[in-house]
mmCIF file of C-alpha atoms in Angstrom:
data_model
loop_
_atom_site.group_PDB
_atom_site.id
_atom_site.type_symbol
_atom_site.label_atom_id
_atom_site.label_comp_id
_atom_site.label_asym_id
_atom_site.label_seq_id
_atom_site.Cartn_x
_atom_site.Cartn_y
_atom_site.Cartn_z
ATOM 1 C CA UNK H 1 -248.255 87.467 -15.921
ATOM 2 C CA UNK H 2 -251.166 89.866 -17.571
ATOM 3 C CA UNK H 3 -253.950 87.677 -18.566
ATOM 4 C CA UNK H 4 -255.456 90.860 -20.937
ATOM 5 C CA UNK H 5 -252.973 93.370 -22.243
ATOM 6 C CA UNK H 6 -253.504 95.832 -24.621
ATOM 7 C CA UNK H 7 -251.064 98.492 -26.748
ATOM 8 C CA UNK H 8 -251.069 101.481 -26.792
ATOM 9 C CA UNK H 9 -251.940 102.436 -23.261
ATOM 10 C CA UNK H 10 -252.503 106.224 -24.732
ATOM 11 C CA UNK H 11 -253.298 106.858 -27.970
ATOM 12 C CA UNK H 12 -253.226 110.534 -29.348
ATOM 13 C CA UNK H 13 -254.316 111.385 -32.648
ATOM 14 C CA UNK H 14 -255.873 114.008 -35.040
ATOM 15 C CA UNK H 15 -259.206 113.443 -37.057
ATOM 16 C CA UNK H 16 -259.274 111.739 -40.224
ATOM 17 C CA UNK H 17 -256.735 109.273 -39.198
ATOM 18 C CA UNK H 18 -256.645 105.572 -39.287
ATOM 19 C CA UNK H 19 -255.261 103.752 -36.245
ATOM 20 C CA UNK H 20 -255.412 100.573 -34.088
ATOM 21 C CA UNK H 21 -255.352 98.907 -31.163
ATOM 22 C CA UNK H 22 -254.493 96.023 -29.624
ATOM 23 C CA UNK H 23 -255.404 92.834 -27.647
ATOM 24 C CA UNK H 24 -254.173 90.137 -26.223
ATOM 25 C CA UNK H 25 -254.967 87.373 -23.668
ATOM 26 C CA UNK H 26 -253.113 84.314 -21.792
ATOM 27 C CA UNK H 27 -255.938 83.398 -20.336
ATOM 28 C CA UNK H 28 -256.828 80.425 -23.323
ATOM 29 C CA UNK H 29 -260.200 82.184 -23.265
ATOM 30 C CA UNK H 30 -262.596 81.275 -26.107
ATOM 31 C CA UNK H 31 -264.444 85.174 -26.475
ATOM 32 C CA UNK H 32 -263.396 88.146 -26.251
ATOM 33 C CA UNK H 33 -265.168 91.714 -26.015
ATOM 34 C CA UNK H 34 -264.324 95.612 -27.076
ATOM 35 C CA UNK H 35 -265.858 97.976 -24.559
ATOM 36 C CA UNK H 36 -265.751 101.678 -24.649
ATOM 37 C CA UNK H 37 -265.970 103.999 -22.053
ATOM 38 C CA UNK H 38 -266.980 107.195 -22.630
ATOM 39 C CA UNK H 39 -266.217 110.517 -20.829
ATOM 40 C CA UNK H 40 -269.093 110.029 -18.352
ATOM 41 C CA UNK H 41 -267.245 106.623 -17.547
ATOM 42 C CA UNK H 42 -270.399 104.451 -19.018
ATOM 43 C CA UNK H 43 -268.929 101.506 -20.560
ATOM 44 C CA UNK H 44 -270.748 99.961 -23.373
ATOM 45 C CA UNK H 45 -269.819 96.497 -25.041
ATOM 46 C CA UNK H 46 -268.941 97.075 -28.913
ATOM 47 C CA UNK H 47 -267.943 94.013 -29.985
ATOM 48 C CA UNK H 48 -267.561 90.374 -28.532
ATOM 49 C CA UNK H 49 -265.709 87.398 -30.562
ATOM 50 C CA UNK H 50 -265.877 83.581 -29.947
ATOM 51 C CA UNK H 51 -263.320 81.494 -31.529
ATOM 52 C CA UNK H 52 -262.122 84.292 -33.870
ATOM 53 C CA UNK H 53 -265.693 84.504 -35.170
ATOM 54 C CA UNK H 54 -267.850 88.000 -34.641
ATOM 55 C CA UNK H 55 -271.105 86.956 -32.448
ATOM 56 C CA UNK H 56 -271.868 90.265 -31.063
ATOM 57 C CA UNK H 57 -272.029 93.511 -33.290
ATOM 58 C CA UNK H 58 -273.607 96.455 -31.021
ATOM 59 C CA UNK H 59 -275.054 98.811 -33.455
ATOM 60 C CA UNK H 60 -271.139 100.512 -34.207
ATOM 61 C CA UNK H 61 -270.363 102.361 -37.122
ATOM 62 C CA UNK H 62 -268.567 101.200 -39.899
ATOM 63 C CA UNK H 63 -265.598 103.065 -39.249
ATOM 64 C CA UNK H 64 -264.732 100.185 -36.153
ATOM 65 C CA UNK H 65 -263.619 97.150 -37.625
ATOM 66 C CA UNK H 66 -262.431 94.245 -35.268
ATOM 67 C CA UNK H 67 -259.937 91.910 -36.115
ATOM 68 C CA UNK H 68 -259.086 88.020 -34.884
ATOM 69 C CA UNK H 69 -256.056 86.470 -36.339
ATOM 70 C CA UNK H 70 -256.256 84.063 -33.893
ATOM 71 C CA UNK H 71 -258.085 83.023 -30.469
ATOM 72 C CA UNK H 72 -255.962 84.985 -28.174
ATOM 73 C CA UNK H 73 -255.653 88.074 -29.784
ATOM 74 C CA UNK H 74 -258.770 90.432 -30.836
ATOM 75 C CA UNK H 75 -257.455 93.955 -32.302
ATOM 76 C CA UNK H 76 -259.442 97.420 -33.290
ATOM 77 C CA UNK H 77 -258.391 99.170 -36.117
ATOM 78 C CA UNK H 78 -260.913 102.519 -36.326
ATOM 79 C CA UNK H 79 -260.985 104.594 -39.781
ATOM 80 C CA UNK H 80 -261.589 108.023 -40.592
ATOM 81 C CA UNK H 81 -261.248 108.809 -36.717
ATOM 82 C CA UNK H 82 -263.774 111.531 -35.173
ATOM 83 C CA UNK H 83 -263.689 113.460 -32.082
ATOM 84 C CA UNK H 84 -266.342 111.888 -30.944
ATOM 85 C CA UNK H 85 -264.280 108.959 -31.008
ATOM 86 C CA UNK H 86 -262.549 110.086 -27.838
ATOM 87 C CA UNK H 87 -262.712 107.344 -24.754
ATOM 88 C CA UNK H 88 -261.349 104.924 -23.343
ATOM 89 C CA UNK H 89 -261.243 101.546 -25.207
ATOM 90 C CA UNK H 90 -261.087 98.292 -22.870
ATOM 91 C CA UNK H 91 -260.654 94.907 -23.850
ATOM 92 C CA UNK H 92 -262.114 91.996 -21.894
ATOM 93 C CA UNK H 93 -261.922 87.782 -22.205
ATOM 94 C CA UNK H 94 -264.078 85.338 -20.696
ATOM 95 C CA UNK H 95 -264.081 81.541 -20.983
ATOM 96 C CA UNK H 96 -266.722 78.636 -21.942
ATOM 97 C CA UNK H 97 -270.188 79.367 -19.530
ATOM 98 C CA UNK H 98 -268.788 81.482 -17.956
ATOM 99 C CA UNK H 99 -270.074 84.902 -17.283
ATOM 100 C CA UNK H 100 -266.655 86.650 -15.537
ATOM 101 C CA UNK H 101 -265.037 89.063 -17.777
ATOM 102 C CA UNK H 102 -261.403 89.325 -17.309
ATOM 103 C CA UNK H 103 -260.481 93.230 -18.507
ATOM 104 C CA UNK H 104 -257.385 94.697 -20.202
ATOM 105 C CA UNK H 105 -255.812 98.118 -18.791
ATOM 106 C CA UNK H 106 -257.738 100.253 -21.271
ATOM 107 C CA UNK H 107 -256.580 102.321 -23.791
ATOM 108 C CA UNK H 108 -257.512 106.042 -24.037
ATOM 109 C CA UNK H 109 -257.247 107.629 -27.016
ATOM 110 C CA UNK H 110 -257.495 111.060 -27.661
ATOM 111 C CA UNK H 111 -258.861 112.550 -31.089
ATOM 112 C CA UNK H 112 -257.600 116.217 -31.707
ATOM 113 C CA UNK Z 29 -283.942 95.398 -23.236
ATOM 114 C CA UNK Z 30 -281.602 94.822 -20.979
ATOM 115 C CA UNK Z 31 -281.189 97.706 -18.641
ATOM 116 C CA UNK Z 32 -279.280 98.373 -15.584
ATOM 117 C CA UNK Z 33 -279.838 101.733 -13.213
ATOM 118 C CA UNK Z 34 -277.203 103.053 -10.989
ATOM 119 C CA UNK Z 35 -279.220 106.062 -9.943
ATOM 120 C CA UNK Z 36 -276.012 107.547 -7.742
ATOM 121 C CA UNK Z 37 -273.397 108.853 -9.768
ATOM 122 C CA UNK Z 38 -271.493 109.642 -6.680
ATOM 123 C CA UNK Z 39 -271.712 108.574 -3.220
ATOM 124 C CA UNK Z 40 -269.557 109.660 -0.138
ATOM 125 C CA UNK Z 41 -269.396 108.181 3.566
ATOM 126 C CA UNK Z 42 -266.646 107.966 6.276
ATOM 127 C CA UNK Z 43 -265.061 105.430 6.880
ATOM 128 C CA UNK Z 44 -266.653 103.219 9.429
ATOM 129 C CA UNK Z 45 -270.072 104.348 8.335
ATOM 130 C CA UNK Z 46 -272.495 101.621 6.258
ATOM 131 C CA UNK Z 47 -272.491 101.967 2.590
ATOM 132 C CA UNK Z 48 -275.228 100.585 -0.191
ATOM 133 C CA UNK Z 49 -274.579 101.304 -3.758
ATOM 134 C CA UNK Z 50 -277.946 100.857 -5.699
ATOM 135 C CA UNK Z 51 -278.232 98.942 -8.383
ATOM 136 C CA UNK Z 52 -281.682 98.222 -10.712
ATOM 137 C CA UNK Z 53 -282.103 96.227 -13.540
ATOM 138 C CA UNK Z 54 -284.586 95.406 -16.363
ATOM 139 C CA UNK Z 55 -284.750 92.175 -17.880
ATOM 140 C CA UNK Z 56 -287.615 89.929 -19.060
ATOM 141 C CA UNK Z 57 -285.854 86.398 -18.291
ATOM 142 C CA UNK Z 58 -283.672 85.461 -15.129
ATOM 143 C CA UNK Z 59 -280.457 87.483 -15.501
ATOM 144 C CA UNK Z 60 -277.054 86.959 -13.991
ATOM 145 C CA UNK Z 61 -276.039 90.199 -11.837
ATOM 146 C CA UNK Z 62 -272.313 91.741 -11.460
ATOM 147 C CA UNK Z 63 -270.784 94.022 -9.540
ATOM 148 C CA UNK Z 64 -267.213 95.385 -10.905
ATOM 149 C CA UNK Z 65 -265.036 97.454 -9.281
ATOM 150 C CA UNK Z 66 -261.933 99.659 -10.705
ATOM 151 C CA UNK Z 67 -259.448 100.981 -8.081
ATOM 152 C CA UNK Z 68 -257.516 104.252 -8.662
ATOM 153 C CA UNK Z 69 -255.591 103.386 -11.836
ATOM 154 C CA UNK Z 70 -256.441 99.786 -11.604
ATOM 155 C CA UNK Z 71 -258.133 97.464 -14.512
ATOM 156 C CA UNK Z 72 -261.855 96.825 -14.334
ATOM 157 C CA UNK Z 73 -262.462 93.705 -11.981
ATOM 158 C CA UNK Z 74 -265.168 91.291 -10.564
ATOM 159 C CA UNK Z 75 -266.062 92.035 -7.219
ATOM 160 C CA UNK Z 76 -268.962 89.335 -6.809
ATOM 161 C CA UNK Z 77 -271.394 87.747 -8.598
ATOM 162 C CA UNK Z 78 -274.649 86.652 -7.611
ATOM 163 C CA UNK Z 79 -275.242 83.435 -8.439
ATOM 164 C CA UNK Z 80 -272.226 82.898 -5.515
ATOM 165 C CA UNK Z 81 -273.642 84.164 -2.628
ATOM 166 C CA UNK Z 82 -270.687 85.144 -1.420
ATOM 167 C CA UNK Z 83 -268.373 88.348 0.589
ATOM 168 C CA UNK Z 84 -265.881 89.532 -0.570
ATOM 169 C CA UNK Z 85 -264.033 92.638 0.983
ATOM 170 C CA UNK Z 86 -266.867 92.634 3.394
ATOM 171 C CA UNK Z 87 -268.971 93.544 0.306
ATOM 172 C CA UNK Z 88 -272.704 91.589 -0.132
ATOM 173 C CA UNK Z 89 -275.567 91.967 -2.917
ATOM 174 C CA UNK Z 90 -278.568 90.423 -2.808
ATOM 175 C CA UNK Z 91 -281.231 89.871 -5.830
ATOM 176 C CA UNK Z 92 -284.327 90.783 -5.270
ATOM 177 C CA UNK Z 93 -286.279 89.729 -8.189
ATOM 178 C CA UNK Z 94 -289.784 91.549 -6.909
ATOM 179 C CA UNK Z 95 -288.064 94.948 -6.601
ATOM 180 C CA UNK Z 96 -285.188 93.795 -9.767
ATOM 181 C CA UNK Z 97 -282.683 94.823 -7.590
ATOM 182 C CA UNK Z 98 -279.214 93.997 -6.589
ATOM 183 C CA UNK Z 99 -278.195 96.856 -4.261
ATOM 184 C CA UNK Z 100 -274.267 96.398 -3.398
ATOM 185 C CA UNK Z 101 -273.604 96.706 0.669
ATOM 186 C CA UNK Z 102 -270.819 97.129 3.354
ATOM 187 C CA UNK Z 103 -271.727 97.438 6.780
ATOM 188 C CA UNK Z 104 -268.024 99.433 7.492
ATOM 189 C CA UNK Z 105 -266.617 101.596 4.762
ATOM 190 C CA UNK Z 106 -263.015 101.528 4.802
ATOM 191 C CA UNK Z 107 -261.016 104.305 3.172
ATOM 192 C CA UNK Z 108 -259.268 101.313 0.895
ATOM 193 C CA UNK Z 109 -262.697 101.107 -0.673
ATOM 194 C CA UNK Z 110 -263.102 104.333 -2.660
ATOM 195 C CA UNK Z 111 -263.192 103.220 -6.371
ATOM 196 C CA UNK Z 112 -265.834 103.322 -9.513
ATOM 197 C CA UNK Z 113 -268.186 100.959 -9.401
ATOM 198 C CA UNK Z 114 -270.355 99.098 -11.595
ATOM 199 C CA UNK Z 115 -273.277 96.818 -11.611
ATOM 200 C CA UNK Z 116 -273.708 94.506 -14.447
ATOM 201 C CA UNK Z 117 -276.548 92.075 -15.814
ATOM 202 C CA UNK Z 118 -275.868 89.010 -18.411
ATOM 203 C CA UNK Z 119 -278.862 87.619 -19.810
ATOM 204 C CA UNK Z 120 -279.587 84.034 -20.492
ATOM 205 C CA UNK Z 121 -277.524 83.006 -22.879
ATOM 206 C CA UNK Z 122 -276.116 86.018 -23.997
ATOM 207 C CA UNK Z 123 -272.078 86.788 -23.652
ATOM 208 C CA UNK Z 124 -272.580 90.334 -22.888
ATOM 209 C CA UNK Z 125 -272.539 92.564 -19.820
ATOM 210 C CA UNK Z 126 -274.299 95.339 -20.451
ATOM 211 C CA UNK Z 127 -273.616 97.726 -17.306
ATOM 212 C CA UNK Z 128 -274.679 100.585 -15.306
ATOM 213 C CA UNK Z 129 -273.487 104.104 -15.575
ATOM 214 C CA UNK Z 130 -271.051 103.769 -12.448
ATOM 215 C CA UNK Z 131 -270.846 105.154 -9.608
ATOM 216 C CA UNK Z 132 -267.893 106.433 -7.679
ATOM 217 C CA UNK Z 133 -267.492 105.930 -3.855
ATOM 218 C CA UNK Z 134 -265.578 107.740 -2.304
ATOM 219 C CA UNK Z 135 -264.526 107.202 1.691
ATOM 220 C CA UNK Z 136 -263.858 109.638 4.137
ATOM 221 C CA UNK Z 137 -261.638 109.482 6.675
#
């Protein structure tokens, strides 16, 4: 069983458009993190959620805005996409005191 | 700030040889220190932490506070071992990693 899994696995799309992606974990994991990785492969935490409540908010435009519906799932939905927006997106979980991140497959999407 | 340095973006050996990946971090408090490895189209994963002292894949890191280190080492490369990695540092009470640039190893055969 995936403990993280995230859709779409590529994402290809032209500027000015609206999309999202997805999260979930099986894990029963309390928080859960949006990293992004960009084309020099430094990752950089975006956002982290614990309990479906927004606890870390790393200086990311507007245009990002993450989404809990419920503990176990934590989705991205980006507006107004830019080229600049072009990475790879990963998902991560970790439970109570505990440091260990468990990470999804990634998502790389591609703005044209 | 939280900072970590991987000053090697890339690092090749053969296998057999020893291999350190360098790893140095900036924090005011006493941080928790990662390293994560990705395999060839493989997810992001722990490799070892240091608050467990332990070896895994033949891999060790030790803190050194005075130097704010935590250089990553394997005293026989094996060609399985070529992957990105990536050191990591948690602060106290934080839920973040904030990471290192990476850096890829690759092993020669």
């Amino acid at each position: 069983d995936t403990a993280v899994s995230q859709t779409p696995k590529y994402l290809v799309t032209q500027m000015g458009n609206d999309k999202s992606i997805k999260c979930e974990q099986n894990l029963g994991h309390d928080t859960m993190y949006w990293y992004k990785q960009d084309s020099k492969k430094f990752l950089k935490i975006m956002f982290s959620y614990n309990n479906k409540e927004l606890i870390i908010n790393e200086t990311v435009p507007n245009r990002f805005s993450p989404k809990s519906p419920d503990k176990a799932h934590l989705n991205l939905h980006i507006n107004s996409l830019e080229l600049g927006d072009s990475a790879v997106y990963f998902c991560a979980a970790s439970g109570p005191g505990s440091y260990e991140q468990y990470f999804g497959p990634g998502t790389r999407l591609t703005v044209t | 700030a939280q900072r970590v340095t991987q000053p090697e973006k890339l690092l090749s050996v053969f296998k057999g040889a020893p291999v350190e990946l360098k790893c140095n971090y900036s924090y005011s408090g006493s941080p928790e220190l990662f390293w994560y490895v990705q395999y060839s189209r493989q997810r992001l994963q722990l490799l070892l932490r240091h608050i467990s002292r332990e070896s895994i894949k033949g891999f060790t890191a030790d803190l050194n506070k005075g130097e704010t280190s935590f250089h990553l080492k394997k005293p026989f490369a094996q060609e399985e071992d070529s992957a990105m990695y990536y050191c990591a540092l948690s602060g106290q009470g934080a839920q973040k990693l904030v990471f290192g640039q990476g850096t890829r190893l690759t092993i020669n055969p």
